[in-house]
Amino acid sequence: MNGTQPSLDNPKSLSKLSDDDFQALLLEGVSRTFALTIPQLPNELYGAVANAYLLCRIVDTIEDEVSLSPEQKRYFCAEFINIVKTGLNSEPFAVELSPLLSEQTIPAEHTLIHVLPRVIEITHKFAPEQIEALATCVETMAQGMPIFQAQDLSAGLATLSDMDRYCYYVAGCVGEMLAKLFCHYSPEIAQHRDQLLKLSVSFGQGLQMTNILKDIWDDAQRGVCWLPQDIFTETGFDLKTLTPETNNEQFRKGLEHLISIAHQHLHNALTYTQLLPSHETGIRNFCLWALGMAVLTLKKIKQNLNFNDSDQVKITRNSVKATIIASRLMGRSNFMLSLLFNAVSRDLKTPDWTYSLSISTCAPEGMSSSNAS
């Protein structure tokens, strides 16, 4: 490579890398978690899933960029949808977007936009069914996220149904895409396609709700709150009054209720994983690692409801290692997985409060009916 080590600081240095190495280096830069979990997948799935995550990250980069106006974000999202679908015009898109990114966008994401044409080139090497799954996900995400970006989120979302819709646009549609890719990879997995597609939305919501709860105070510093006001109205707390100094029993009760709902979604994630063939250990590990880390994060939040910084509820490296070891030891046994999930997560339920969780696929307005009593 003419003595030049490939580095994200030098986008041109990535040109000689193989597609897999190119995507792996980008993943390490934009997400340590996915850089850890995606390589667990079979080789036949790795490339498509890695590419899918990078495409989603490009949408995130556009949506999070503080220097772009809402109109610019809508424009770039619409253009990107067409680029993913057709494979055309990626070069001028990258040239137009790159100089508009601010220093608040991390360097690895700057590089990702610079090398976007190569990412799209890889997208269009996949089978038509895979490209369709990726393009549908990007379209759903890129059309849905601006709906929420345009809202005043300083006092939270109005209802739990609004949170369901938001979670669908940023995570549930990703779950659907992964289910489609898994079914394309394996006729055995495809036998459960309809059930997997439904459960995949709930899987995505469980992971996203965990992130929302963990990042309450990081989001608050940006003037954003993704919590649903109706859940807190029920407990007697007004999210408009929320500050990092809040020490309120009604607020903590609302958090407990959301943890309980997230727990139900993660139980659906377990059911999803148990539908996968036991011999597909790579795909099971991919799911179980995400599921295990989410459950452990919720436990830390439940044990420390007064936290006011996300670092206080981040799981340790030892917890990550324990998740990996447990999934490798028990990942093939549905019975053992159920025992482990129930043992680790039993404290996440709110015993004196119920919530009726229903799951649906595709349409976000049909995501779930929220009946708390």
XYZ file of C-alpha atoms in Angstrom:
373
model
C 0.000 0.000 0.000
C 2.961 2.242 -0.788
C 3.789 2.502 2.901
C 0.498 4.227 3.756
C -1.376 2.607 6.618
C -5.144 2.676 6.110
C -6.595 5.222 8.516
C -9.921 6.962 8.961
C -7.959 10.217 9.166
C -6.961 9.693 5.538
C -9.991 8.588 3.465
C -7.846 8.003 0.374
C -5.817 5.404 2.276
C -8.923 3.174 2.467
C -9.150 2.688 -1.289
C -6.872 -0.375 -1.408
C -8.762 -2.255 1.312
C -11.076 -5.132 0.491
C -14.795 -4.407 0.877
C -14.965 -6.303 4.174
C -11.862 -4.617 5.629
C -13.084 -1.226 4.406
C -16.444 -1.649 6.134
C -14.853 -3.116 9.282
C -12.591 -0.074 9.694
C -15.522 2.307 9.225
C -17.600 0.349 11.759
C -14.835 0.606 14.357
C -14.867 4.366 13.894
C -18.618 4.952 14.137
C -19.788 2.205 16.515
C -17.721 0.019 18.816
C -20.804 -2.028 19.698
C -21.637 -2.980 16.120
C -17.955 -3.439 15.306
C -18.092 -6.105 18.036
C -21.402 -7.801 17.173
C -21.612 -7.760 13.353
C -18.453 -9.919 12.855
C -20.272 -12.712 14.752
C -22.550 -13.174 11.743
C -21.876 -15.782 9.039
C -19.686 -14.548 6.187
C -22.685 -14.583 3.846
C -24.429 -12.021 6.066
C -21.536 -9.932 7.330
C -21.142 -7.701 4.275
C -24.816 -6.833 3.903
C -25.390 -6.149 7.612
C -22.209 -4.064 7.919
C -23.253 -2.089 4.858
C -26.770 -1.664 6.232
C -25.432 -0.195 9.464
C -23.229 2.258 7.551
C -26.196 3.371 5.425
C -28.262 3.960 8.569
C -25.380 5.842 10.128
C -25.284 8.171 7.124
C -28.970 9.010 7.714
C -28.160 9.592 11.418
C -25.278 11.875 10.460
C -27.550 14.007 8.289
C -30.262 14.174 10.946
C -27.841 15.024 13.781
C -25.860 17.660 11.896
C -26.453 20.964 13.708
C -25.354 23.125 10.780
C -28.094 21.828 8.454
C -31.521 23.473 8.381
C -34.661 21.269 8.470
C -35.085 21.950 4.732
C -31.512 20.872 3.999
C -31.980 17.712 6.052
C -35.145 16.833 4.137
C -33.339 17.487 0.857
C -30.305 15.341 1.682
C -32.471 12.541 3.107
C -34.624 12.456 -0.042
C -31.535 12.424 -2.254
C -29.929 9.669 -0.208
C -33.038 7.470 -0.479
C -32.770 7.651 -4.281
C -29.035 6.980 -4.207
C -29.476 3.811 -2.132
C -32.282 2.613 -4.404
C -30.517 3.306 -7.700
C -26.801 3.433 -6.920
C -26.579 6.676 -8.939
C -25.221 10.174 -8.130
C -23.356 9.221 -4.963
C -20.244 11.222 -5.931
C -21.940 14.637 -6.312
C -23.988 13.934 -3.167
C -20.850 13.348 -1.077
C -19.137 16.403 -2.586
C -22.163 18.565 -1.739
C -22.676 17.263 1.814
C -19.087 16.884 3.070
C -18.172 20.594 3.395
C -21.421 21.301 5.286
C -20.562 19.013 8.201
C -19.506 20.802 11.379
C -16.909 19.893 13.997
C -19.720 18.521 16.177
C -19.938 15.593 13.762
C -17.264 13.084 14.786
C -14.243 12.643 12.471
C -15.213 9.056 11.595
C -18.579 10.310 10.287
C -16.824 12.974 8.208
C -14.805 10.147 6.665
C -17.953 8.057 6.169
C -19.507 10.844 4.080
C -16.271 11.251 2.095
C -16.211 7.551 1.177
C -19.998 7.270 0.729
C -19.651 6.421 -3.000
C -17.690 3.252 -2.094
C -20.326 2.317 0.506
C -23.051 2.626 -2.155
C -20.931 0.688 -4.644
C -20.810 -2.174 -2.131
C -24.588 -1.923 -1.561
C -25.239 -2.621 -5.204
C -23.098 -5.761 -5.263
C -25.704 -7.577 -3.149
C -28.657 -9.651 -4.343
C -31.774 -7.671 -5.407
C -33.698 -8.908 -2.339
C -30.938 -7.658 -0.049
C -30.755 -4.261 -1.775
C -34.540 -3.952 -1.455
C -34.376 -4.683 2.287
C -31.631 -2.074 2.795
C -33.358 0.560 0.637
C -36.714 0.081 2.380
C -35.088 0.539 5.777
C -33.224 3.681 4.696
C -36.390 5.124 3.167
C -38.446 4.469 6.317
C -35.760 5.959 8.549
C -35.010 8.961 6.358
C -38.693 9.847 5.963
C -39.662 9.194 9.581
C -36.867 10.809 11.568
C -37.446 14.369 10.229
C -41.031 14.205 11.538
C -39.635 14.157 15.067
C -36.681 16.453 14.385
C -39.179 19.191 13.471
C -41.004 18.940 16.819
C -40.361 20.801 20.055
C -39.007 17.955 22.166
C -38.025 19.955 25.228
C -40.942 18.535 27.250
C -40.926 15.031 25.836
C -43.216 13.219 23.430
C -46.950 13.504 24.054
C -47.783 9.811 24.349
C -46.305 6.340 24.523
C -47.694 5.763 21.019
C -45.490 8.639 19.823
C -42.499 6.927 21.433
C -43.501 3.702 19.655
C -43.509 5.537 16.315
C -40.163 7.190 16.984
C -38.606 3.865 18.016
C -39.967 2.282 14.845
C -38.362 4.911 12.621
C -34.929 4.658 14.263
C -34.772 0.991 15.319
C -37.867 -1.062 14.519
C -37.389 -0.705 10.768
C -33.768 -1.820 11.240
C -35.081 -4.924 12.998
C -37.372 -5.636 10.053
C -34.469 -5.250 7.645
C -32.306 -7.674 9.631
C -35.160 -10.215 9.720
C -35.462 -9.945 5.924
C -31.708 -10.434 5.488
C -31.734 -13.454 7.818
C -34.662 -14.985 5.901
C -32.909 -14.396 2.567
C -29.817 -16.109 3.952
C -31.613 -19.199 5.264
C -34.763 -20.971 4.003
C -34.948 -22.573 7.465
C -35.158 -19.151 9.106
C -37.616 -17.987 6.429
C -40.146 -20.563 7.674
C -40.796 -18.151 10.571
C -40.692 -14.986 8.433
C -44.028 -13.456 9.478
C -43.443 -14.007 13.185
C -39.842 -12.786 12.982
C -40.888 -9.592 11.193
C -43.409 -8.786 13.928
C -41.037 -9.586 16.767
C -38.175 -7.704 15.100
C -40.015 -4.386 15.527
C -40.403 -5.080 19.243
C -36.733 -6.168 19.462
C -35.690 -2.829 17.959
C -37.980 -0.910 20.292
C -36.580 -2.647 23.375
C -33.042 -1.694 22.411
C -34.021 1.881 21.529
C -36.025 2.400 24.733
C -32.988 1.227 26.694
C -30.846 3.827 24.907
C -33.437 6.551 25.529
C -33.537 5.769 29.252
C -29.739 5.581 29.511
C -29.272 8.877 27.643
C -32.004 10.974 29.331
C -29.540 13.517 30.706
C -27.237 13.627 27.659
C -30.316 14.419 25.546
C -31.521 16.991 28.087
C -28.276 18.956 27.645
C -29.292 19.339 23.983
C -32.789 20.436 24.986
C -34.313 17.137 23.899
C -36.474 14.628 25.786
C -37.760 11.393 24.217
C -39.814 10.288 27.245
C -43.629 10.019 26.818
C -45.543 12.566 28.902
C -48.654 10.385 29.340
C -46.720 7.746 31.309
C -45.507 10.444 33.701
C -48.867 12.226 33.877
C -50.220 8.958 35.250
C -47.641 9.035 38.048
C -48.171 12.756 38.728
C -44.986 14.223 37.189
C -44.720 16.942 34.518
C -41.752 16.441 32.164
C -41.611 20.218 31.580
C -40.107 20.515 35.060
C -37.411 17.872 34.479
C -33.800 18.871 35.240
C -30.689 16.840 36.196
C -31.337 17.997 39.771
C -34.807 16.392 39.778
C -35.289 14.225 42.865
C -38.902 13.172 42.589
C -40.633 9.918 43.495
C -43.296 10.384 40.795
C -40.578 10.741 38.146
C -38.832 7.600 39.383
C -42.152 5.739 39.259
C -42.571 6.770 35.628
C -39.063 5.501 34.865
C -39.951 2.183 36.492
C -43.004 1.887 34.253
C -40.936 2.532 31.117
C -38.345 -0.012 32.276
C -41.165 -2.531 32.672
C -42.377 -1.840 29.113
C -38.847 -2.105 27.724
C -38.496 -5.417 29.566
C -41.546 -6.773 27.724
C -40.057 -5.736 24.399
C -36.786 -7.445 25.307
C -38.735 -10.585 26.206
C -40.052 -10.490 22.624
C -36.418 -10.148 21.528
C -35.671 -13.380 23.380
C -38.577 -15.124 21.621
C -37.235 -13.806 18.300
C -33.800 -15.245 19.038
C -35.249 -18.591 20.118
C -36.989 -18.916 16.728
C -33.598 -18.915 15.017
C -32.106 -22.398 14.433
C -29.877 -23.432 17.329
C -27.046 -24.295 14.927
C -26.954 -20.664 13.661
C -24.742 -19.694 16.579
C -23.340 -16.602 14.854
C -26.755 -15.031 14.273
C -27.873 -16.027 17.767
C -24.772 -14.440 19.292
C -25.394 -11.265 17.279
C -28.886 -11.050 18.807
C -28.009 -12.281 22.299
C -25.130 -9.867 22.823
C -27.377 -6.894 22.033
C -30.174 -8.331 24.159
C -27.902 -9.148 27.110
C -26.260 -5.725 27.170
C -29.689 -4.047 27.050
C -31.008 -6.118 29.973
C -27.919 -5.346 32.065
C -28.222 -1.630 31.241
C -31.880 -1.604 32.324
C -30.872 -3.325 35.573
C -28.326 -0.597 36.294
C -30.939 2.075 35.630
C -33.513 0.309 37.843
C -30.951 0.052 40.647
C -29.990 3.730 40.308
C -33.152 5.654 39.402
C -31.556 8.856 40.753
C -28.761 8.796 38.159
C -28.091 12.093 36.388
C -25.343 11.092 33.951
C -25.278 8.250 31.420
C -21.834 7.162 32.641
C -23.458 6.147 35.939
C -25.536 3.458 34.206
C -23.140 2.236 31.534
C -22.336 -1.430 31.902
C -18.747 -2.429 32.596
C -16.400 -4.315 30.311
C -16.766 -7.262 32.651
C -20.520 -7.199 32.092
C -19.934 -7.243 28.332
C -17.555 -10.190 28.744
C -20.095 -12.005 30.930
C -22.766 -11.489 28.251
C -20.478 -12.936 25.593
C -19.520 -15.951 27.727
C -23.129 -16.671 28.728
C -24.352 -16.532 25.137
C -21.616 -18.885 24.007
C -22.317 -21.341 26.815
C -26.122 -21.297 26.627
C -26.890 -19.803 23.219
C -27.977 -23.061 21.604
C -30.472 -23.986 24.365
C -33.825 -22.191 24.361
C -34.584 -23.598 27.793
C -31.355 -22.279 29.327
C -31.804 -18.903 27.633
C -35.279 -18.552 29.143
C -33.963 -19.477 32.589
C -31.123 -16.968 32.308
C -33.336 -14.160 30.980
C -35.920 -14.666 33.713
C -33.278 -14.813 36.447
C -31.405 -11.706 35.310
C -34.411 -9.568 34.390
C -36.997 -10.463 37.033
C -36.485 -7.179 38.921
C -37.320 -5.138 35.814
C -41.067 -5.727 36.051
C -43.290 -3.337 37.994
C -45.407 -5.764 40.053
C -48.334 -3.443 40.793
C -48.674 -2.048 37.266
C -49.650 -3.677 33.972
C -49.228 -2.663 30.369
C -50.802 -4.426 27.411
C -48.190 -4.850 24.724
C -49.210 -5.819 21.212
C -46.856 -5.938 18.279
C -47.434 -5.301 14.632
C -45.254 -5.122 11.589
C -44.671 -2.350 9.050
C -47.084 0.518 9.781
C -45.769 2.618 12.683
C -49.252 3.832 13.619
C -50.136 0.202 14.284
C -47.106 -0.397 16.438
C -48.681 -0.951 19.823
C -51.745 -0.223 21.866
C -50.868 1.246 25.212
C -53.213 0.286 28.004
C -51.857 0.918 31.448
C -53.818 0.230 34.575
